[in-house]
Amino acid sequence: AVFQLCHSDLPSSFPPLRAQAAPTENQAPSIAVLPFVNISRDEADEYFADGLSEELLNVLAKIRGLRVASRTSAFHFKGRDVDIPTVAQKLNVATILEGSVRRSGTRVRITAQLIEVATDSHLWSETYDRELDDIFAVQDDIAQSVVKELRAALLGERIDAAAIAASAIASVSKRTFC
């Protein structure tokens, strides 16, 4: 733990601790995507959950004006019991995206939650149910849907479904498969 003394005799130029300082208006919104938790019985679904987290991180990193914590740093917390404010302080972000993945037969349920660190409360939460025919298509679809909502929540943007679809098609068409 780190402590800071506050006293009237200390110089006012002494900077406050990062966790105590409220983000200023000129700071870019920031987010960390924590590894989604696999709450299915099958441990093989772990790779789907990790892939979804990675896809979300990849799409978020393309948004101008949004600072995204690195995958390596965020995945450091996988499987660890650490509270959101501590994670956010270590990753230096104002918001956290977390979620879970559950599979039943050929269906998957994904829950995503955006947490505002300053209040440790939900800004947004959504549940998505999909058929698990094509893992990559499901990950792309969920990532685009979540990012659409996060752009609105974090950057105040409202973009139409056609723009999201065009972006998703462009993203998929640029991929090469071996």
Backbone as numpy.savetxt, mean C-alpha at the origin, in Angstrom:
# Nx Ny Nz CAx CAy CAz Cx Cy Cz
13.63 2.81 21.64 12.79 3.99 21.64 13.67 5.22 21.64
13.18 6.24 20.98 13.88 7.52 20.90 13.03 8.55 21.61
13.65 9.39 22.41 12.94 10.41 23.14 13.52 11.77 22.79
12.71 12.79 22.93 13.16 14.14 22.68 12.69 15.01 23.83
13.60 15.81 24.35 13.25 16.73 25.41 12.59 17.96 24.84
11.56 18.40 25.49 10.90 19.64 25.12 10.98 20.56 26.33
11.61 21.69 26.11 11.77 22.65 27.20 11.87 24.02 26.58
11.37 25.01 27.29 11.35 26.38 26.76 12.76 26.94 26.57
13.78 26.42 27.27 15.15 26.92 27.12 15.88 26.32 25.92
15.33 25.26 25.32 15.96 24.67 24.14 15.70 25.56 22.93
16.67 25.62 22.03 16.47 26.45 20.83 15.25 25.96 20.03
14.48 26.91 19.53 13.29 26.54 18.75 13.67 25.94 17.40
14.91 26.13 16.98 15.34 25.58 15.70 15.62 24.08 15.79
15.62 23.53 17.02 15.86 22.10 17.18 14.72 21.35 16.51
15.03 20.48 15.54 13.94 19.84 14.79 13.19 18.81 15.63
11.87 18.73 15.41 11.09 17.71 16.13 11.38 16.33 15.56
11.05 15.30 16.33 11.19 13.94 15.84 10.28 13.73 14.63
10.71 12.89 13.70 9.90 12.64 12.50 8.51 12.14 12.82
8.40 11.22 13.76 7.10 10.66 14.09 6.18 11.70 14.71
6.75 12.71 15.36 5.95 13.73 16.00 5.59 14.86 15.06
6.38 15.03 14.02 6.14 16.13 13.09 5.01 15.76 12.14
4.06 16.64 12.02 2.98 16.41 11.06 3.51 16.71 9.67
3.08 15.95 8.66 3.54 16.22 7.32 3.16 17.63 6.90
4.07 18.31 6.27 3.77 19.65 5.78 3.11 19.55 4.43
2.46 20.62 4.01 1.72 20.59 2.76 2.61 20.37 1.55
3.88 20.77 1.64 4.75 20.61 0.48 5.38 19.22 0.40
5.15 18.36 1.38 5.65 17.00 1.32 4.71 16.16 0.47
5.31 15.33 -0.36 4.51 14.44 -1.21 3.81 13.41 -0.34
2.59 13.02 -0.72 1.95 11.92 0.00 2.85 10.68 -0.08
2.81 9.88 0.97 3.70 8.72 1.02 2.93 7.49 1.47
3.38 6.33 0.98 2.69 5.09 1.28 3.66 3.92 1.30
3.36 2.94 2.11 4.07 1.66 2.09 3.01 0.58 1.86
3.35 -0.37 1.01 2.47 -1.51 0.75 3.03 -2.69 1.54
2.35 -3.05 2.60 2.80 -4.20 3.39 2.42 -5.48 2.66
3.17 -6.54 2.88 2.82 -7.82 2.25 1.40 -8.24 2.66
0.59 -8.58 1.68 -0.76 -9.03 2.00 -0.65 -10.37 2.72
-1.52 -10.57 3.68 -1.49 -11.77 4.51 -2.34 -12.86 3.87
-1.74 -14.03 3.72 -2.47 -15.19 3.22 -3.20 -15.82 4.40
-4.54 -15.74 4.39 -5.29 -16.36 5.48 -6.05 -17.59 5.00
-5.60 -18.12 3.86 -6.12 -19.39 3.35 -5.40 -20.52 4.05
-5.98 -21.68 4.01 -5.35 -22.84 4.63 -4.15 -23.33 3.83
-4.17 -23.09 2.53 -3.12 -23.58 1.64 -1.95 -22.60 1.62
-0.80 -23.06 2.08 0.39 -22.21 2.10 0.86 -21.83 0.71
0.43 -22.58 -0.30 0.81 -22.27 -1.69 0.20 -20.93 -2.13
-0.85 -20.47 -1.47 -1.46 -19.19 -1.82 -0.61 -18.00 -1.39
0.44 -18.28 -0.63 1.35 -17.23 -0.18 1.96 -16.48 -1.36
2.30 -17.22 -2.40 2.93 -16.56 -3.54 1.95 -15.66 -4.27
0.66 -15.99 -4.29 -0.35 -15.11 -4.87 -0.44 -13.82 -4.06
-0.47 -13.94 -2.75 -0.56 -12.77 -1.87 0.66 -11.87 -2.04
1.86 -12.45 -2.10 3.08 -11.66 -2.31 3.07 -11.00 -3.68
2.61 -11.73 -4.69 2.54 -11.18 -6.04 1.58 -10.02 -6.13
0.47 -10.11 -5.41 -0.50 -9.01 -5.40 0.12 -7.77 -4.74
0.80 -7.96 -3.63 1.48 -6.83 -2.96 2.49 -6.20 -3.90
3.24 -7.02 -4.59 4.26 -6.52 -5.52 3.61 -5.76 -6.68
2.52 -6.26 -7.21 1.83 -5.58 -8.31 1.29 -4.24 -7.86
0.71 -4.19 -6.66 0.22 -2.92 -6.12 1.36 -1.91 -5.96
2.45 -2.37 -5.41 3.61 -1.50 -5.23 4.11 -0.97 -6.58
4.17 -1.84 -7.57 4.64 -1.47 -8.90 3.74 -0.41 -9.54
2.43 -0.57 -9.43 1.51 0.39 -10.03 1.54 1.71 -9.26
1.60 1.65 -7.93 1.66 2.88 -7.14 2.93 3.67 -7.41
4.03 2.98 -7.64 5.31 3.66 -7.88 5.28 4.49 -9.17
4.34 4.23 -10.05 4.24 4.97 -11.31 3.46 6.27 -11.18
2.87 6.51 -10.01 2.05 7.71 -9.82 2.96 8.87 -9.44
2.94 9.88 -10.26 3.72 11.09 -9.96 3.16 11.77 -8.71
4.05 12.24 -7.88 3.63 12.95 -6.68 3.36 12.04 -5.49
3.60 10.75 -5.65 3.40 9.80 -4.56 4.72 9.11 -4.26
5.17 9.20 -3.02 6.41 8.53 -2.61 6.04 7.17 -2.04
6.65 6.12 -2.62 6.32 4.75 -2.24 7.56 4.10 -1.61
7.39 3.56 -0.42 8.50 2.86 0.25 8.88 1.63 -0.57
10.15 1.29 -0.53 10.65 0.17 -1.34 10.07 -1.16 -0.89
10.01 -2.09 -1.83 9.50 -3.43 -1.55 10.35 -4.11 -0.48
11.66 -4.02 -0.61 12.56 -4.67 0.34 12.29 -4.19 1.77
12.12 -2.90 1.92 11.86 -2.34 3.25 10.50 -2.76 3.78
9.47 -2.71 2.94 8.12 -3.07 3.37 8.03 -4.57 3.69
8.67 -5.41 2.86 8.59 -6.85 3.08 9.41 -7.30 4.29
10.23 -6.41 4.83 10.96 -6.70 6.05 9.99 -7.02 7.19
8.77 -6.47 7.12 7.79 -6.64 8.18 6.87 -7.85 7.96
7.11 -8.62 6.91 6.26 -9.79 6.62 6.33 -10.79 7.77
5.16 -11.18 8.25 5.09 -12.17 9.31 5.46 -11.66 10.69
5.73 -10.39 10.81 6.10 -9.82 12.11 4.89 -9.12 12.74
4.81 -9.17 14.03 3.73 -8.53 14.76 4.19 -7.14 15.20
4.05 -6.18 14.28 4.49 -4.81 14.55 3.30 -3.89 14.27
3.07 -2.93 15.17 1.93 -2.04 15.00 2.18 -1.04 13.86
1.10 -0.54 13.28 1.15 0.35 12.12 1.98 1.61 12.38
1.81 2.32 13.50 2.63 3.52 13.71 4.14 3.22 13.72
4.53 2.09 14.27 5.96 1.73 14.28 6.46 1.44 12.87
5.68 0.69 12.11 6.05 0.40 10.71 6.18 1.71 9.94
5.20 2.57 10.08 5.20 3.84 9.35 6.39 4.71 9.72
6.73 4.72 11.00 7.88 5.52 11.43 9.16 4.97 10.82
9.32 3.65 10.81 10.53 3.05 10.27 10.62 3.24 8.76
9.47 3.27 8.07 9.46 3.44 6.62 9.27 4.90 6.21
9.04 5.77 7.18 8.86 7.20 6.95 7.74 7.49 5.96
6.55 6.93 6.25 5.39 7.14 5.39 4.20 7.61 6.22
3.26 8.26 5.54 2.07 8.79 6.20 0.89 7.83 6.10
0.95 6.90 5.13 -0.14 5.94 4.96 0.43 4.56 4.71
-0.38 3.56 5.07 -0.01 2.15 4.89 -1.15 1.46 4.16
-0.79 0.67 3.15 -1.77 -0.20 2.50 -1.50 -1.61 2.98
-2.51 -2.23 3.55 -2.38 -3.60 4.02 -3.59 -4.38 3.55
-3.50 -5.69 3.64 -4.65 -6.47 3.21 -4.45 -7.94 3.44
-5.44 -8.71 2.96 -5.40 -10.15 3.11 -5.96 -10.81 1.86
-5.61 -12.10 1.74 -6.05 -12.91 0.62 -6.61 -14.22 1.17
-7.81 -14.59 0.72 -8.42 -15.87 1.08 -8.89 -16.56 -0.19
-8.66 -17.85 -0.26 -9.10 -18.61 -1.43 -10.01 -19.74 -0.99
-11.05 -19.96 -1.79 -11.94 -21.08 -1.58 -12.23 -21.66 -2.96
-11.70 -22.83 -3.23 -11.86 -23.43 -4.55 -11.22 -22.56 -5.62
-12.03 -22.12 -6.57 -11.51 -21.28 -7.65 -11.79 -19.81 -7.43
-12.31 -19.46 -6.25 -12.60 -18.06 -5.94 -11.58 -17.51 -4.95
-11.31 -16.23 -5.09 -10.40 -15.55 -4.18 -11.08 -14.29 -3.67
-10.88 -14.01 -2.38 -11.38 -12.78 -1.76 -10.17 -12.00 -1.27
-10.09 -10.77 -1.74 -8.98 -9.89 -1.38 -9.55 -8.68 -0.66
-8.99 -8.39 0.49 -9.38 -7.21 1.25 -8.19 -6.27 1.30
-8.42 -5.01 0.94 -7.36 -4.00 0.98 -7.82 -2.86 1.88
-6.88 -2.33 2.67 -7.20 -1.27 3.62 -6.11 -0.22 3.60
-6.51 1.03 3.48 -5.59 2.15 3.54 -5.69 2.77 4.93
-4.56 2.82 5.62 -4.51 3.31 7.00 -3.77 4.65 7.04
-4.39 5.63 7.68 -3.73 6.91 7.93 -2.97 6.77 9.24
-1.66 6.94 9.17 -0.80 6.69 10.32 -1.06 7.68 11.45
-1.25 8.94 11.13 -1.39 9.97 12.17 -2.54 9.67 13.12
-3.59 9.04 12.61 -4.76 8.74 13.45 -4.91 7.23 13.68
-4.06 6.43 13.04 -4.14 4.97 13.09 -5.57 4.51 12.79
-6.13 5.08 11.73 -7.50 4.75 11.36 -7.62 4.55 9.85
-8.68 3.87 9.46 -8.91 3.57 8.05 -9.34 4.82 7.27
-8.68 5.03 6.14 -9.13 6.04 5.20 -10.06 5.41 4.16
-9.78 4.13 3.90 -10.51 3.43 2.85 -10.33 1.93 3.04
-11.35 1.16 2.69 -11.27 -0.29 2.74 -12.23 -0.87 1.71
-11.81 -1.96 1.09 -12.66 -2.60 0.08 -12.37 -4.09 0.03
-13.39 -4.85 -0.33 -13.26 -6.29 -0.53 -13.55 -6.61 -1.98
-12.71 -7.44 -2.58 -12.85 -7.84 -3.98 -12.97 -9.36 -4.05
-13.97 -9.84 -4.75 -14.15 -11.27 -5.00 -13.92 -11.51 -6.49
-13.09 -12.49 -6.82 -12.78 -12.80 -8.22 -12.65 -14.31 -8.39
-12.90 -14.76 -9.63 -12.59 -16.13 -10.04 -11.10 -16.18 -10.31
-10.47 -17.23 -9.88 -9.02 -17.33 -10.00 -8.64 -18.15 -11.24
-9.11 -17.68 -12.40 -8.79 -18.35 -13.66 -7.37 -18.04 -14.11
-7.00 -16.77 -14.04 -5.69 -16.30 -14.48 -5.11 -15.42 -13.37
-4.12 -15.94 -12.68 -3.55 -15.23 -11.52 -3.09 -13.83 -11.88
-2.39 -13.69 -13.02 -1.86 -12.38 -13.41 -2.99 -11.40 -13.73
-4.02 -11.87 -14.39 -5.16 -11.01 -14.71 -5.84 -10.53 -13.43
-6.01 -11.43 -12.47 -6.64 -11.05 -11.20 -5.77 -10.02 -10.47
-4.45 -10.26 -10.42 -3.55 -9.32 -9.74 -3.59 -7.95 -10.42
-3.56 -7.93 -11.76 -3.64 -6.67 -12.50 -4.96 -5.95 -12.23
-6.06 -6.69 -12.29 -7.39 -6.12 -12.08 -7.52 -5.51 -10.69
-7.11 -6.26 -9.69 -7.20 -5.77 -8.31 -6.28 -4.56 -8.11
-5.06 -4.64 -8.63 -4.12 -3.51 -8.49 -4.70 -2.24 -9.11
-5.25 -2.34 -10.30 -5.82 -1.17 -10.96 -7.01 -0.62 -10.16
-7.87 -1.51 -9.66 -9.03 -1.07 -8.89 -8.61 -0.37 -7.59
-7.65 -0.95 -6.90 -7.17 -0.36 -5.64 -6.49 0.98 -5.90
-5.64 1.03 -6.91 -4.91 2.27 -7.20 -5.87 3.39 -7.59
-6.92 3.07 -8.30 -7.92 4.09 -8.64 -8.46 4.73 -7.37
-8.80 3.90 -6.39 -9.33 4.41 -5.12 -8.27 5.18 -4.33
-7.04 4.67 -4.34 -5.97 5.33 -3.59 -5.60 6.68 -4.18
-5.65 6.79 -5.50 -5.38 8.10 -6.13 -6.37 9.13 -5.64
-7.62 8.71 -5.52 -8.65 9.62 -5.03 -8.41 9.95 -3.56
-8.09 8.93 -2.76 -7.92 9.13 -1.31 -6.67 9.93 -0.98
-5.56 9.65 -1.68 -4.29 10.28 -1.33 -4.01 11.57 -2.09
-4.43 11.61 -3.34 -4.08 12.77 -4.18 -5.29 13.60 -4.56
-6.47 13.18 -4.13 -7.68 13.92 -4.46 -8.06 13.82 -5.92
-7.55 12.82 -6.62 -7.82 12.68 -8.06 -9.03 11.80 -8.27
-9.78 12.12 -9.27 -10.86 11.25 -9.75 -10.56 11.01 -11.21
-10.29 9.77 -11.55 -10.04 9.45 -12.94 -11.08 8.45 -13.39
-11.45 8.54 -14.66 -12.55 7.70 -15.12 -12.10 6.28 -15.43
-13.07 5.41 -15.52 -12.80 3.99 -15.74 -12.11 3.76 -17.07
-12.42 4.57 -18.09 -11.78 4.40 -19.40 -10.28 4.66 -19.31
-9.88 5.65 -18.53 -8.45 5.94 -18.37 -7.75 4.80 -17.65
-8.39 4.23 -16.65 -7.82 3.08 -15.94 -7.68 1.90 -16.89
-8.72 1.63 -17.66 -8.68 0.50 -18.60 -7.58 0.69 -19.63
-7.46 1.91 -20.17 -6.41 2.18 -21.17 -5.03 1.99 -20.56
-4.86 2.44 -19.31 -3.58 2.27 -18.63 -3.27 0.79 -18.41
-4.28 0.02 -18.01 -4.08 -1.40 -17.77 -3.74 -2.13 -19.06
-4.43 -1.79 -20.14 -4.15 -2.42 -21.44 -2.75 -2.08 -21.90
-2.35 -0.82 -21.74 -1.00 -0.42 -22.14 0.04 -1.15 -21.31
-0.22 -1.30 -20.01 0.72 -1.99 -19.13 0.87 -3.45 -19.52
-0.26 -4.11 -19.79 -0.22 -5.52 -20.15 0.43 -5.72 -21.51
0.15 -4.81 -22.45 0.71 -4.99 -23.80 2.22 -4.78 -23.83
2.77 -4.09 -22.84 4.23 -3.87 -22.79 4.97 -5.04 -22.18
4.25 -5.95 -21.53 4.89 -7.11 -20.89 5.25 -8.15 -21.92
6.33 -8.84 -21.63 6.71 -9.98 -22.47 6.71 -11.21 -21.61
6.18 -12.27 -22.15 6.13 -13.53 -21.41 7.03 -14.54 -22.07
7.75 -15.33 -21.29 8.63 -16.36 -21.82 7.95 -17.69 -21.76
